Amino acid sequence: RIYKAKGRPSDNPMIVHIARASDIGQLTPMLSPQIVEIIDNFWPGPLTLVMKAKEIIPPVTRGGLGTAALRMPDNPVAAALIKASGTPIAAPSANLSGRPSPTDFESVFNDMDGRIEMILDGGNADVGIESTVIDVTDPKKILMLRPGGMPREILEKTLGTCLEVPDSQSKKRSPGTRYRHYAPDIPVIIYKRGEKFPDLDLRNAAYAGINEPEFKIAKKIKKY
Ligand code: AMP
Ligand code: MG
């Protein structure tokens, strides 16, 4: 039903969310000191670990893979929902597949109204981008499958090792990289200060960025 509601390809697996670090033992056999250290440092938070899966995780959730993506979210409403349900929850972002991940109630409503039965409003997202996904199935070679809210530099410093980029073989283990993602339905222009600015009607434009642009744009989306 999640795949149907999102229009998500059925071989793109979902992240399984838990509310207590101790819940991880039922989902994966991989509880080495290295994994425990990662969890102690980064959970709850925007870091997803791809690990060997136990059979209890249904194949449909894993996209048929032998691995599962596991995470402990930091949002108190999400944590309360998982605790109250008494089971780990497979939960992707509440957007249509391919569209940007929502960060507030309104964006969820715009994408999903009529496709899901209810929306539980946990407030605006703190991070605003996807979780960082790392593959820890090989302890000697940790792979960065998707950049996200947990910066690479902080992970590498804590782990004392470089995160490797998946080669084409291991890319197969990262189904999410095969699909078009996070596409807004309006034109987006990347602009660097000092470059010639394209000819646009700025009265209907909005910007997202670190610095105010040097020309007048009607709306600011968000200051990062
Ligand atoms: P999202 O679609 O934002 O919920 O993020 C889930 C991401 O984790 C997608 O890029 C998935 O392809 C990826 N993912 C989930 N499970 C696995 C897995 N078992 N192995 C590799 N990547 C996974
Ligand atoms: Mg998503």
XYZ file of N, CA and C and ligand atoms in Angstrom:
696
model
N 0.828 -1.209 0.000
C 0.000 0.000 0.000
C 0.866 1.264 0.000
N 2.033 1.195 0.645
C 2.933 2.367 0.617
C 3.429 2.603 -0.814
N 3.843 1.535 -1.484
C 4.339 1.674 -2.865
C 3.250 2.261 -3.761
N 2.017 1.787 -3.547
C 0.902 2.247 -4.373
C 0.626 3.734 -4.108
N 0.582 4.106 -2.837
C 0.253 5.499 -2.489
C 1.293 6.464 -3.061
N 2.554 6.052 -3.049
C 3.626 6.942 -3.517
C 3.899 6.803 -5.012
N 3.368 5.737 -5.647
C 3.734 5.448 -7.032
C 5.211 5.091 -7.108
N 5.686 4.382 -6.093
C 7.116 4.083 -5.973
C 7.440 2.750 -6.642
N 8.548 2.667 -7.428
C 8.909 1.379 -8.032
C 9.096 0.316 -6.935
N 8.559 -0.888 -7.162
C 8.506 -1.875 -6.081
C 9.878 -2.469 -5.759
N 10.897 -2.179 -6.597
C 12.228 -2.687 -6.238
C 13.070 -1.608 -5.543
N 12.438 -0.493 -5.189
C 13.160 0.526 -4.415
C 12.767 0.360 -2.942
N 13.656 -0.275 -2.145
C 13.257 -0.676 -0.792
C 13.054 0.498 0.156
N 12.392 0.204 1.260
C 12.071 1.274 2.218
C 12.948 1.203 3.459
N 13.054 2.333 4.129
C 13.805 2.370 5.380
C 12.901 1.882 6.510
N 13.438 0.989 7.333
C 12.692 0.503 8.491
C 13.098 1.342 9.699
N 12.085 1.911 10.378
C 12.361 2.849 11.473
C 12.086 2.209 12.828
N 12.993 2.443 13.760
C 12.799 1.950 15.124
C 12.837 3.132 16.092
N 12.354 2.881 17.321
C 12.283 3.970 18.296
C 13.340 3.837 19.391
N 13.859 2.612 19.597
C 14.903 2.387 20.606
C 16.043 1.636 19.951
N 17.273 2.030 20.284
C 18.427 1.362 19.674
C 18.380 -0.136 19.943
N 17.814 -0.534 21.102
C 17.790 -1.961 21.452
C 16.879 -2.763 20.510
N 16.025 -2.094 19.750
C 15.135 -2.803 18.822
C 15.867 -3.324 17.585
N 17.112 -2.912 17.415
C 17.814 -3.254 16.187
C 18.155 -4.749 16.114
N 18.326 -5.367 17.278
C 18.733 -6.780 17.331
C 17.740 -7.719 16.655
N 16.471 -7.352 16.628
C 15.476 -8.233 15.985
C 15.512 -8.120 14.457
N 16.205 -7.083 13.939
C 16.146 -6.816 12.501
C 17.408 -7.213 11.743
N 18.543 -7.264 12.442
C 19.810 -7.575 11.778
C 20.715 -8.397 12.682
N 21.498 -9.309 12.087
C 22.443 -10.063 12.908
C 23.761 -9.315 13.121
N 23.874 -8.105 12.568
C 25.169 -7.408 12.539
C 25.366 -6.463 13.719
N 25.614 -6.983 14.918
C 25.790 -6.039 16.016
C 27.231 -6.018 16.534
N 28.155 -5.630 15.690
C 29.566 -5.548 16.081
C 29.798 -4.295 16.925
N 30.943 -4.214 17.640
C 31.267 -2.989 18.379
C 31.272 -1.764 17.468
N 31.702 -1.942 16.214
C 31.729 -0.815 15.269
C 30.306 -0.279 15.019
N 29.370 -1.193 14.821
C 27.981 -0.768 14.573
C 27.414 -0.091 15.818
N 27.693 -0.674 16.980
C 27.176 -0.090 18.225
C 27.722 1.329 18.392
N 28.985 1.522 18.024
C 29.576 2.864 18.139
C 28.865 3.860 17.197
N 28.605 3.419 15.992
C 27.909 4.296 15.033
C 26.538 4.686 15.591
N 25.826 3.680 16.105
C 24.485 3.938 16.628
C 24.542 4.894 17.815
N 25.504 4.639 18.734
C 25.634 5.507 19.917
C 25.890 6.953 19.511
N 26.677 7.134 18.459
C 27.050 8.487 18.049
C 25.968 9.203 17.252
N 25.239 8.446 16.421
C 24.412 9.139 15.420
C 22.911 8.923 15.531
N 22.472 8.005 16.364
C 21.034 7.793 16.504
C 20.538 8.377 17.806
N 19.344 8.962 17.894
C 18.468 9.208 16.760
C 19.006 10.338 15.890
N 18.753 10.244 14.579
C 19.231 11.292 13.685
C 19.163 10.866 12.235
N 19.606 11.765 11.318
C 19.417 11.517 9.876
C 20.485 10.608 9.259
N 20.713 9.458 9.892
C 21.668 8.496 9.334
C 20.996 7.133 9.214
N 20.994 6.586 7.987
C 20.400 5.276 7.712
C 21.508 4.267 7.453
N 21.393 3.090 8.097
C 22.410 2.051 7.921
C 21.841 0.903 7.097
N 22.517 0.565 6.011
C 22.143 -0.628 5.245
C 22.925 -1.802 5.814
N 22.187 -2.799 6.301
C 22.797 -3.933 6.998
C 22.177 -5.237 6.515
N 22.824 -6.367 6.854
C 22.194 -7.654 6.550
C 20.873 -7.731 7.291
N 19.855 -8.253 6.600
C 18.515 -8.276 7.204
C 18.195 -9.634 7.780
N 17.457 -9.644 8.898
C 16.877 -10.900 9.374
C 15.572 -11.146 8.612
N 15.173 -12.425 8.598
C 13.997 -12.830 7.811
C 12.716 -12.131 8.239
N 12.682 -11.662 9.485
C 11.458 -11.039 10.013
C 11.038 -9.816 9.181
N 12.007 -9.181 8.495
C 11.652 -8.033 7.640
C 11.123 -8.580 6.314
N 9.861 -8.301 5.978
C 9.287 -8.885 4.769
C 10.064 -8.486 3.512
N 10.223 -9.420 2.560
C 10.950 -9.113 1.318
C 10.392 -7.887 0.598
N 9.080 -7.655 0.661
C 8.497 -6.517 -0.051
C 9.059 -5.198 0.497
N 9.350 -5.177 1.795
C 9.921 -3.979 2.420
C 11.362 -3.776 1.971
N 12.055 -4.909 1.721
C 13.477 -4.842 1.365
C 13.699 -4.779 -0.139
N 12.619 -4.667 -0.913
C 12.759 -4.687 -2.362
C 13.403 -5.985 -2.831
N 13.167 -7.067 -2.089
C 13.701 -8.373 -2.451
C 15.171 -8.566 -2.106
N 15.816 -7.581 -1.488
C 17.252 -7.680 -1.176
C 17.494 -8.438 0.137
N 18.722 -8.879 0.324
C 19.105 -9.536 1.577
C 19.508 -8.533 2.648
N 19.489 -7.263 2.275
C 19.847 -6.212 3.225
C 18.615 -5.378 3.562
N 18.745 -4.621 4.652
C 17.665 -3.693 5.009
C 18.287 -2.369 5.404
N 17.545 -1.295 5.174
C 17.993 0.036 5.589
C 17.292 0.371 6.907
N 18.084 0.687 7.938
C 17.533 0.897 9.277
C 17.871 2.288 9.802
N 16.927 2.858 10.518
C 17.149 4.205 11.044
C 16.321 4.439 12.310
N 16.823 5.334 13.168
C 16.054 5.752 14.345
C 15.832 7.260 14.240
N 14.594 7.680 13.933
C 14.349 9.108 13.714
C 14.368 9.913 15.019
N 14.639 11.192 14.870
C 14.774 12.084 16.011
C 13.457 12.795 16.336
N 12.466 12.671 15.451
C 11.212 13.397 15.651
C 10.372 12.712 16.746
N 9.981 13.453 17.804
C 9.273 12.827 18.926
C 7.937 12.201 18.526
N 7.235 12.783 17.534
C 5.948 12.214 17.116
C 6.185 10.891 16.389
N 7.212 10.859 15.537
C 7.550 9.602 14.849
C 7.938 8.537 15.871
N 8.760 8.915 16.852
C 9.190 7.951 17.871
C 7.989 7.437 18.660
N 7.061 8.335 19.001
C 5.878 7.930 19.770
C 5.003 6.967 18.959
N 4.868 7.240 17.654
C 4.060 6.364 16.793
C 4.673 4.960 16.739
N 5.987 4.896 16.571
C 6.650 3.585 16.489
C 6.491 2.839 17.815
N 6.710 3.563 18.932
C 6.573 2.920 20.252
C 5.150 2.414 20.454
N 4.161 3.248 20.117
C 2.760 2.866 20.332
C 2.366 1.681 19.461
N 2.957 1.591 18.259
C 2.595 0.483 17.363
C 3.231 -0.821 17.828
N 4.287 -0.727 18.618
C 4.942 -1.922 19.141
C 5.721 -2.691 18.080
N 5.968 -2.074 16.926
C 6.702 -2.771 15.858
C 7.519 -1.765 15.060
N 8.642 -2.190 14.500
C 9.348 -1.280 13.580
C 8.415 -0.884 12.432
N 8.609 0.293 11.884
C 7.718 0.784 10.821
C 8.512 1.094 9.549
N 8.059 0.508 8.434
C 8.646 0.839 7.135
C 8.078 2.182 6.716
N 8.943 3.172 6.535
C 8.418 4.519 6.307
C 9.314 5.311 5.365
N 8.874 5.511 4.152
C 9.574 6.441 3.264
C 9.041 7.845 3.505
N 9.560 8.827 2.815
C 9.023 10.179 2.948
C 7.631 10.233 2.312
N 6.790 11.172 2.807
C 5.381 11.200 2.404
C 5.176 12.071 1.171
N 5.905 11.735 0.091
C 5.763 12.466 -1.171
C 5.465 11.461 -2.280
N 5.013 11.938 -3.423
C 4.916 11.059 -4.579
C 6.328 10.735 -5.031
N 6.527 9.515 -5.486
C 7.846 9.089 -5.932
C 8.402 10.062 -6.978
N 9.640 10.475 -6.802
C 10.277 11.382 -7.763
C 10.197 12.842 -7.378
N 9.242 13.191 -6.522
C 9.075 14.585 -6.113
C 9.960 14.884 -4.897
N 10.184 16.175 -4.599
C 11.024 16.477 -3.441
C 10.391 15.959 -2.147
N 11.239 15.603 -1.180
C 10.716 15.144 0.104
C 10.021 16.297 0.810
N 8.865 16.032 1.399
C 8.131 17.102 2.081
C 8.787 17.445 3.408
N 8.634 18.683 3.832
C 9.187 19.086 5.129
C 8.097 19.645 6.043
N 6.874 19.726 5.556
C 5.791 20.220 6.405
C 4.454 19.612 5.968
N 3.424 19.871 6.769
C 2.106 19.292 6.534
C 1.584 19.629 5.137
N 1.724 20.897 4.756
C 1.138 21.345 3.494
C 1.706 20.576 2.293
N 3.011 20.351 2.283
C 3.611 19.626 1.152
C 3.115 18.185 1.111
N 2.936 17.573 2.280
C 2.408 16.200 2.308
C 0.988 16.200 1.750
N 0.186 17.144 2.209
C -1.207 17.232 1.758
C -1.273 17.415 0.245
N -0.435 18.317 -0.288
C -0.460 18.585 -1.731
C -0.169 17.334 -2.560
N 0.783 16.516 -2.106
C 1.129 15.304 -2.864
C 0.156 14.157 -2.600
N -0.260 13.989 -1.350
C -0.867 12.718 -0.956
C -2.370 12.766 -0.686
N -2.989 13.940 -0.746
C -4.432 14.032 -0.482
C -5.187 13.084 -1.417
N -6.066 12.263 -0.849
C -6.838 11.304 -1.647
C -6.118 9.976 -1.831
N -4.836 9.910 -1.476
C -4.074 8.670 -1.665
C -3.820 7.956 -0.350
N -3.943 8.692 0.768
C -3.726 8.085 2.082
C -4.881 8.466 3.008
N -5.027 7.667 4.101
C -6.203 7.864 4.956
C -6.063 9.009 5.932
N -4.864 9.274 6.391
C -4.685 10.394 7.324
C -3.251 10.895 7.279
N -3.068 12.101 7.805
C -1.718 12.651 7.945
C -1.509 12.939 9.424
N -0.451 12.393 9.998
C -0.100 12.692 11.381
C 0.940 13.815 11.330
N 0.567 14.984 11.840
C 1.434 16.158 11.691
C 2.455 16.215 12.826
N 3.692 15.960 12.499
C 4.764 15.997 13.505
C 5.508 17.315 13.496
N 4.937 18.340 12.892
C 5.624 19.635 12.825
C 6.601 19.664 11.658
N 7.219 20.812 11.444
C 8.157 20.942 10.326
C 9.428 20.131 10.574
N 9.985 19.579 9.484
C 11.220 18.808 9.620
C 12.366 19.747 10.009
N 13.240 19.278 10.915
C 14.391 20.092 11.325
C 15.464 20.111 10.246
N 15.648 18.969 9.598
C 16.786 18.842 8.683
C 16.408 19.308 7.278
N 15.299 18.823 6.756
C 14.816 19.325 5.474
C 15.365 18.628 4.251
N 16.338 17.729 4.425
C 16.767 16.885 3.301
C 16.773 15.430 3.765
N 17.054 14.515 2.844
C 16.973 13.100 3.140
C 18.026 12.684 4.169
N 17.835 11.480 4.716
C 18.874 10.956 5.604
C 20.072 10.509 4.768
N 21.254 10.601 5.358
C 22.453 10.033 4.729
C 22.327 8.511 4.817
N 22.581 7.808 3.702
C 22.505 6.340 3.725
C 23.911 5.766 3.560
N 24.367 4.988 4.559
C 25.649 4.296 4.396
C 25.440 2.792 4.475
N 26.249 2.064 3.715
C 26.180 0.611 3.681
C 27.304 0.075 4.556
N 26.914 -0.600 5.656
C 27.923 -1.104 6.599
C 28.025 -2.628 6.559
N 27.525 -3.237 5.468
C 27.553 -4.707 5.421
C 28.982 -5.248 5.391
N 29.911 -4.490 4.813
C 31.317 -4.881 4.885
C 32.035 -3.913 5.836
N 32.386 -4.387 7.053
C 32.939 -3.482 8.073
C 34.229 -2.798 7.627
N 34.940 -3.409 6.669
C 36.208 -2.805 6.244
C 36.018 -1.770 5.145
N 34.834 -1.766 4.564
C 34.611 -0.875 3.440
C 33.211 -0.282 3.542
N 33.115 0.819 4.264
C 31.800 1.439 4.441
C 31.510 2.344 3.247
N 30.339 2.136 2.648
C 30.003 2.865 1.419
C 29.006 3.979 1.696
N 29.215 5.092 1.015
C 28.256 6.195 1.085
C 27.266 6.004 -0.062
N 26.047 5.548 0.227
C 25.079 5.295 -0.841
C 24.298 6.550 -1.225
N 24.048 7.413 -0.231
C 23.309 8.639 -0.534
C 23.739 9.740 0.426
N 24.214 10.877 -0.096
C 24.520 11.996 0.800
C 23.219 12.536 1.391
N 23.281 13.100 2.573
C 22.057 13.592 3.202
C 22.361 14.426 4.428
N 21.416 14.415 5.367
C 21.468 15.318 6.512
C 22.654 15.133 7.439
N 23.273 13.954 7.456
C 24.459 13.768 8.292
C 25.706 13.938 7.415
N 26.474 15.017 7.638
C 27.585 15.305 6.720
C 28.665 14.224 6.723
N 29.189 13.950 5.538
C 30.262 12.974 5.344
C 31.444 13.239 6.289
N 31.843 14.530 6.416
C 33.029 14.871 7.211
C 32.859 14.416 8.663
N 31.677 14.620 9.209
C 31.443 14.251 10.620
C 31.478 12.729 10.772
N 30.875 12.024 9.815
C 30.896 10.559 9.860
C 32.322 10.042 9.789
N 33.104 10.584 8.855
C 34.468 10.085 8.650
C 35.323 10.350 9.885
N 35.130 11.501 10.499
C 35.915 11.839 11.690
C 35.602 10.861 12.821
N 34.332 10.586 13.023
C 33.937 9.698 14.116
C 34.355 8.253 13.830
N 34.196 7.821 12.578
C 34.517 6.432 12.241
C 36.024 6.228 12.059
N 36.754 7.317 11.873
C 38.196 7.217 11.661
C 38.539 6.557 10.340
N 37.640 6.638 9.369
C 37.900 6.015 8.069
C 37.181 6.809 6.976
N 37.658 6.654 5.742
C 37.002 7.343 4.633
C 35.793 6.528 4.171
N 34.733 7.209 3.832
C 33.583 6.518 3.254
C 33.829 6.369 1.763
N 33.598 5.174 1.243
C 33.865 4.953 -0.168
C 32.609 5.140 -1.010
N 32.846 5.540 -2.257
C 31.725 5.700 -3.183
C 31.482 4.351 -3.841
N 30.247 3.898 -3.945
C 30.010 2.585 -4.533
C 30.452 2.514 -5.997
N 31.102 1.395 -6.383
C 31.423 1.204 -7.801
C 30.145 0.715 -8.500
N 30.231 0.482 -9.817
C 28.990 0.173 -10.534
C 28.368 -1.131 -10.029
N 29.202 -2.061 -9.554
C 28.678 -3.317 -9.038
C 27.857 -3.084 -7.766
N 28.465 -2.353 -6.826
C 27.742 -2.168 -5.561
C 26.640 -1.132 -5.697
N 26.650 -0.395 -6.800
C 25.551 0.548 -7.034
C 24.221 -0.173 -7.130
N 24.299 -1.428 -7.564
C 23.072 -2.227 -7.636
C 22.465 -2.380 -6.253
N 23.313 -2.271 -5.223
C 22.808 -2.409 -3.856
C 22.114 -1.134 -3.386
N 22.167 -0.104 -4.218
C 21.586 1.177 -3.835
C 20.494 1.563 -4.829
N 19.358 0.872 -4.739
C 18.329 1.029 -5.765
C 17.902 2.477 -5.959
N 17.923 3.248 -4.874
C 17.452 4.626 -4.971
C 18.225 5.445 -5.991
N 19.475 5.054 -6.290
C 20.284 5.837 -7.219
C 19.869 5.598 -8.670
N 18.991 4.614 -8.889
C 18.601 4.317 -10.276
C 17.484 5.220 -10.775
N 16.793 5.866 -9.852
C 15.594 6.586 -10.252
C 15.787 8.089 -10.209
N 14.963 8.775 -11.004
C 14.883 10.216 -10.943
C 14.299 10.598 -9.577
N 14.948 11.564 -8.941
C 14.593 11.880 -7.561
C 14.419 13.364 -7.342
N 13.647 13.713 -6.353
C 13.630 15.059 -5.781
C 13.443 16.136 -6.846
N 12.555 15.876 -7.797
C 12.386 16.818 -8.897
C 11.233 17.780 -8.625
N 11.506 19.070 -8.468
C 10.414 20.040 -8.326
C 9.660 20.157 -9.649
N 8.402 20.642 -9.621
C 7.665 20.743 -10.878
C 7.682 22.164 -11.434
N 8.670 22.952 -11.032
C 8.866 24.281 -11.625
C 10.330 24.378 -12.074
N 10.643 25.270 -13.025
C 12.039 25.383 -13.449
C 12.929 25.847 -12.287
N 14.107 25.251 -12.171
C 15.061 25.624 -11.116
C 16.372 26.038 -11.767
N 16.919 27.158 -11.331
C 18.164 27.647 -11.905
C 19.224 27.731 -10.814
N 20.382 27.151 -11.076
C 21.481 27.262 -10.113
C 22.299 28.481 -10.490
N 22.417 29.404 -9.546
C 23.062 30.676 -9.855
C 24.204 30.940 -8.885
N 25.379 31.249 -9.411
C 26.501 31.623 -8.555
C 26.679 33.120 -8.621
N 26.883 33.740 -7.463
C 27.062 35.188 -7.391
C 28.104 35.654 -8.414
N 27.779 36.682 -9.132
C 28.747 37.220 -10.093
C 28.501 36.730 -11.513
N 27.803 35.596 -11.635
C 27.517 35.109 -12.987
C 26.416 35.960 -13.617
N 26.353 35.880 -14.957
C 25.267 36.606 -15.609
C 23.948 35.903 -15.277
N 22.979 36.684 -14.823
C 21.717 36.073 -14.414
C 20.782 35.901 -15.609
N 20.136 34.733 -15.737
C 19.237 34.526 -16.876
C 18.055 35.496 -16.846
N 17.527 35.735 -18.008
C 16.427 36.679 -18.157
C 15.137 36.048 -17.596
N 14.691 36.534 -16.452
C 13.539 35.919 -15.789
C 12.614 36.983 -15.260
N 11.347 36.636 -15.100
C 10.428 37.525 -14.408
C 10.588 37.285 -12.895
N 11.348 38.155 -12.245
C 11.673 37.918 -10.840
C 10.482 38.140 -9.909
N 9.411 38.730 -10.447
C 8.233 38.919 -9.589
C 7.576 37.580 -9.265
N 7.822 36.575 -10.106
C 7.225 35.267 -9.852
C 8.250 34.230 -9.412
N 9.430 34.706 -9.011
C 10.484 33.761 -8.645
C 10.653 33.696 -7.127
N 11.275 32.633 -6.675
C 11.645 32.524 -5.270
C 13.063 31.989 -5.219
N 13.768 32.232 -4.140
C 15.114 31.678 -4.068
C 15.316 30.897 -2.783
N 16.235 29.929 -2.850
C 16.669 29.200 -1.665
C 18.179 29.295 -1.658
N 18.791 29.726 -0.584
C 20.243 29.814 -0.592
C 20.798 30.386 0.681
N 22.109 30.540 0.713
C 22.782 30.993 1.933
C 22.759 32.511 2.011
N 23.081 33.162 0.892
C 23.121 34.625 0.891
C 21.954 35.198 0.096
N 21.506 36.364 0.507
C 20.515 37.069 -0.298
C 21.130 37.357 -1.656
N 20.392 37.150 -2.741
C 20.941 37.536 -4.045
C 21.060 39.055 -4.157
N 21.895 39.516 -5.098
C 22.139 40.963 -5.173
C 21.026 41.707 -5.899
N 20.044 40.951 -6.432
C 18.923 41.615 -7.094
C 17.658 41.271 -6.328
N 16.592 41.979 -6.615
C 15.344 41.779 -5.848
C 14.572 40.576 -6.362
N 14.350 39.595 -5.479
C 13.495 38.465 -5.831
C 12.316 38.494 -4.872
N 11.140 38.237 -5.391
C 9.927 38.449 -4.599
C 9.900 37.634 -3.306
N 10.169 36.349 -3.416
C 9.957 35.496 -2.244
C 11.227 34.768 -1.855
N 11.390 34.571 -0.566
C 12.475 33.737 -0.082
C 11.857 32.415 0.340
N 12.382 31.274 -0.131
C 11.813 29.999 0.276
C 12.275 29.681 1.694
N 13.561 29.740 1.898
C 14.106 29.366 3.177
C 15.548 29.838 3.254
N 15.953 30.303 4.407
C 17.360 30.687 4.560
C 18.081 29.512 5.207
N 19.125 28.986 4.543
C 19.822 27.823 5.092
C 20.997 28.268 5.948
P 13.627 7.233 1.005
O 13.177 6.851 -0.361
O 13.918 8.692 1.141
O 12.794 6.650 2.082
O 15.064 6.588 1.205
C 15.315 5.250 1.144
C 16.651 5.111 0.474
O 17.342 4.018 1.026
C 16.471 4.851 -1.013
O 17.489 5.477 -1.741
C 16.606 3.324 -1.054
O 16.986 2.865 -2.321
C 17.648 3.091 -0.002
N 17.554 1.751 0.552
C 16.550 1.258 1.298
N 16.791 -0.031 1.600
C 17.972 -0.339 1.042
C 18.770 -1.524 0.991
N 18.394 -2.652 1.571
N 19.924 -1.476 0.321
C 20.310 -0.331 -0.283
N 19.618 0.805 -0.284
C 18.459 0.804 0.376
Mg 12.141 10.111 0.014
